[in-house]
XYZ file of C-alpha atoms in Angstrom:
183
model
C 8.708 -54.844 -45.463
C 4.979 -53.747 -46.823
C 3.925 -55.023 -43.291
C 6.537 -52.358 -41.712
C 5.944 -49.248 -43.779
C 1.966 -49.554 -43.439
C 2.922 -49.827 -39.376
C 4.730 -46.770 -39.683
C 2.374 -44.742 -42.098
C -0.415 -45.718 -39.508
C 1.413 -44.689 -36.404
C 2.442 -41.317 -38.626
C -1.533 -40.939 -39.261
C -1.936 -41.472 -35.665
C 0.781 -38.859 -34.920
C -0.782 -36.191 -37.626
C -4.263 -36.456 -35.946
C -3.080 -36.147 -32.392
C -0.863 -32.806 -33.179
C -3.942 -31.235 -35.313
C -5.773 -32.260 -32.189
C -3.538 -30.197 -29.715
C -3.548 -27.294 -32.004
C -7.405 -27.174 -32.003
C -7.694 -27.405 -27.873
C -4.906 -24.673 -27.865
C -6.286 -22.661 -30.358
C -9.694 -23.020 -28.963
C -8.210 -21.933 -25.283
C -6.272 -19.063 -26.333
C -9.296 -17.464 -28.049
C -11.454 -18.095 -24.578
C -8.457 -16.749 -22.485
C -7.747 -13.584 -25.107
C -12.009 -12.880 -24.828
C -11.453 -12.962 -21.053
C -8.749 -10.090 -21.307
C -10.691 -8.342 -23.620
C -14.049 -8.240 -21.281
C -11.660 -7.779 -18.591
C -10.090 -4.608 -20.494
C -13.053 -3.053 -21.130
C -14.506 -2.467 -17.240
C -17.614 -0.199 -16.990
C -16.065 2.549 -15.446
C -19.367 3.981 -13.642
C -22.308 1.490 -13.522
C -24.766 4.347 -13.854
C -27.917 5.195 -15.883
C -28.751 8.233 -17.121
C -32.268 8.364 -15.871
C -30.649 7.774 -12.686
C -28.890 11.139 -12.325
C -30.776 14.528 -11.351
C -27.899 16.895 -11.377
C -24.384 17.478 -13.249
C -21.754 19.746 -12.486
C -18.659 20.681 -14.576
C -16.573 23.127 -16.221
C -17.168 25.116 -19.340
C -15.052 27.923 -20.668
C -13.434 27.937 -17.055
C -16.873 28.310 -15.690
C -18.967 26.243 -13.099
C -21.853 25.130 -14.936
C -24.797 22.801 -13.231
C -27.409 21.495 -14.543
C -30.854 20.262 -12.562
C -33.476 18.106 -13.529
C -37.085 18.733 -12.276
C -40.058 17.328 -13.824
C -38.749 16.330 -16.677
C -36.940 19.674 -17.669
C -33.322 20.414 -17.306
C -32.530 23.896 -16.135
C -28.723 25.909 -15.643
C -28.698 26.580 -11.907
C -28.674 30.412 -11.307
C -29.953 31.271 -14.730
C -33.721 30.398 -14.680
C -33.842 32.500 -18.480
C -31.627 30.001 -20.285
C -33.351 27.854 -21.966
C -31.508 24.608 -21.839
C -31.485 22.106 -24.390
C -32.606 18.897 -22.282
C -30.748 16.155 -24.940
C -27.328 17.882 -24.782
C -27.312 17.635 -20.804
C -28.139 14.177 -21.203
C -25.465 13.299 -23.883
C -22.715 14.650 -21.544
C -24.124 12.233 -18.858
C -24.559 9.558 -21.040
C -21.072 10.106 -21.872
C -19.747 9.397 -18.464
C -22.185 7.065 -17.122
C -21.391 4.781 -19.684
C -17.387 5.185 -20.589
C -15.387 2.392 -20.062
C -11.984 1.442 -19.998
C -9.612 0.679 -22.126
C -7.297 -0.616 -19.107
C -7.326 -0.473 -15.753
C -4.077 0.665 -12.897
C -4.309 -0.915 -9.587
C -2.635 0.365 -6.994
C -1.840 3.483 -7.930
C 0.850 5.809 -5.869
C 1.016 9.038 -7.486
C -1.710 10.869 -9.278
C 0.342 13.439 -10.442
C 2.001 10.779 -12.882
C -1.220 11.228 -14.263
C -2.364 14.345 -14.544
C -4.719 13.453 -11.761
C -3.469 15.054 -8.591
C -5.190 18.706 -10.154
C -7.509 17.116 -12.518
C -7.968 18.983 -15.578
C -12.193 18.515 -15.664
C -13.796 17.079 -12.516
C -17.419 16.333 -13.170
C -20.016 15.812 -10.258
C -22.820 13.699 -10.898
C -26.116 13.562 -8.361
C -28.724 10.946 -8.513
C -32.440 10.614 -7.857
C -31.444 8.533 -4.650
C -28.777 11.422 -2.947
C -25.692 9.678 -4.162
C -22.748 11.420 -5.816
C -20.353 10.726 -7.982
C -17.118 12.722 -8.671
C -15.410 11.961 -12.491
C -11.789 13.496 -12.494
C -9.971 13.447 -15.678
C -6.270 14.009 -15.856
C -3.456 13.860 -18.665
C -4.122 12.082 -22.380
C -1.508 9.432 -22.369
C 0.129 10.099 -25.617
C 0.909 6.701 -26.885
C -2.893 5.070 -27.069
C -4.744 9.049 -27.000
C -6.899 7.775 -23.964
C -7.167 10.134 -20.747
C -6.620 9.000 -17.486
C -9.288 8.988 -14.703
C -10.476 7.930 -11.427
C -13.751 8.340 -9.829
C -15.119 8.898 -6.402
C -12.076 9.483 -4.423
C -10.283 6.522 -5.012
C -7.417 7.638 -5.965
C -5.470 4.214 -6.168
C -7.295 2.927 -9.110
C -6.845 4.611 -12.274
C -8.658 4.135 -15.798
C -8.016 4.978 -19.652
C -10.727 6.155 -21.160
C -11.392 7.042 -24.764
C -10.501 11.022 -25.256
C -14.491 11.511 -26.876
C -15.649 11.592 -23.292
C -13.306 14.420 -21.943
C -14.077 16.113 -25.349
C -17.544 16.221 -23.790
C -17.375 19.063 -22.202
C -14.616 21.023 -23.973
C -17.417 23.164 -25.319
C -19.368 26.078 -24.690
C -22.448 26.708 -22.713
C -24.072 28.041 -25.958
C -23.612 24.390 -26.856
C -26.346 23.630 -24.043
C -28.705 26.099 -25.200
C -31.996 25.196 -27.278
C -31.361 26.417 -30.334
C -34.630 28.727 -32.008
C -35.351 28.645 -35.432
C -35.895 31.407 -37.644
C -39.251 32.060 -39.269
């Protein structure tokens, strides 16, 4: 009878270390498969550096506003008096050279769904090398706050991108100006 519980305590011992084993593989593979998604989920939008791109384009105020960088200086195109503040240009590219998204729609059939089909910004980035690269941004979806976008034309692939990079250029060209400082 001592013989027969010790069997069974063993093969209960046996049983104990085998599920705890299971759990730990399918713990262990969940967490790879869930850091997958999440790499996955957060796809570099535009694979672009800043010190790539000569030129921006966008809208301010319901203005055209580009911006051109020669030697080193950034300067408002058709305004040669305005003295532009170099680091603010190259926030707002910074902004959209490096956005990523939160998730990504394949496939997509209608851009008006998404506030895409007349885009509320579009901006228009040039680099060193000729190539350009048109941003639109559409609706804020209003469950998650994110805006919808798609770049270069193709229009069947849609991203969510946090609303801070739209907010870019909600401003004001004054916000582009070098600020003086009183004596």
């Amino acid at each position: 009878m001592k013989q027969h519980k010790s069997r069974n305590l063993i093969i209960l011992l046996v049983i104990l270390v085998a599920l705890i084993a299971v759990y730990f593989v399918i713990h262990h593979n969940n967490q790879k498969e869930q850091e997958a998604e999440e790499a996955a989920a957060s796809e570099k939008v535009l694979n672009l550096e800043t010190s790539e791109v000569e030129s921006i384009q966008f809208t301010l105020d319901g203005q055209q506003v580009s911006f051109t960088k020669t030697d080193d200086t950034w300067k408002l195109e058709g305004d040669d008096t305005f003295a532009v503040e170099g680091s603010a240009v190259e926030n707002a590219i910074s902004a959209v050279a490096g956005m990523t998204s939160e998730r990504t729609l394949e496939e997509v059939e209608d851009l008006a769904e998404y506030g895409l089909e007349q885009p509320v910004q579009t901006v228009v980035l040039k680099t060193k090398d000729g190539v350009t690269h048109n941003i639109y941004f559409g609706n804020s979806n209003e469950s998650t706050g994110n805006d919808y976008v798609y770049i270069d034309n193709d229009s069947t692939k849609v991203y969510t991108v946090g609303s801070s990079v739209a907010q870019t250029f909600s401003g004001t060209l004054e916000d582009y100006r070098v600020v003086e400082e009183e004596q």
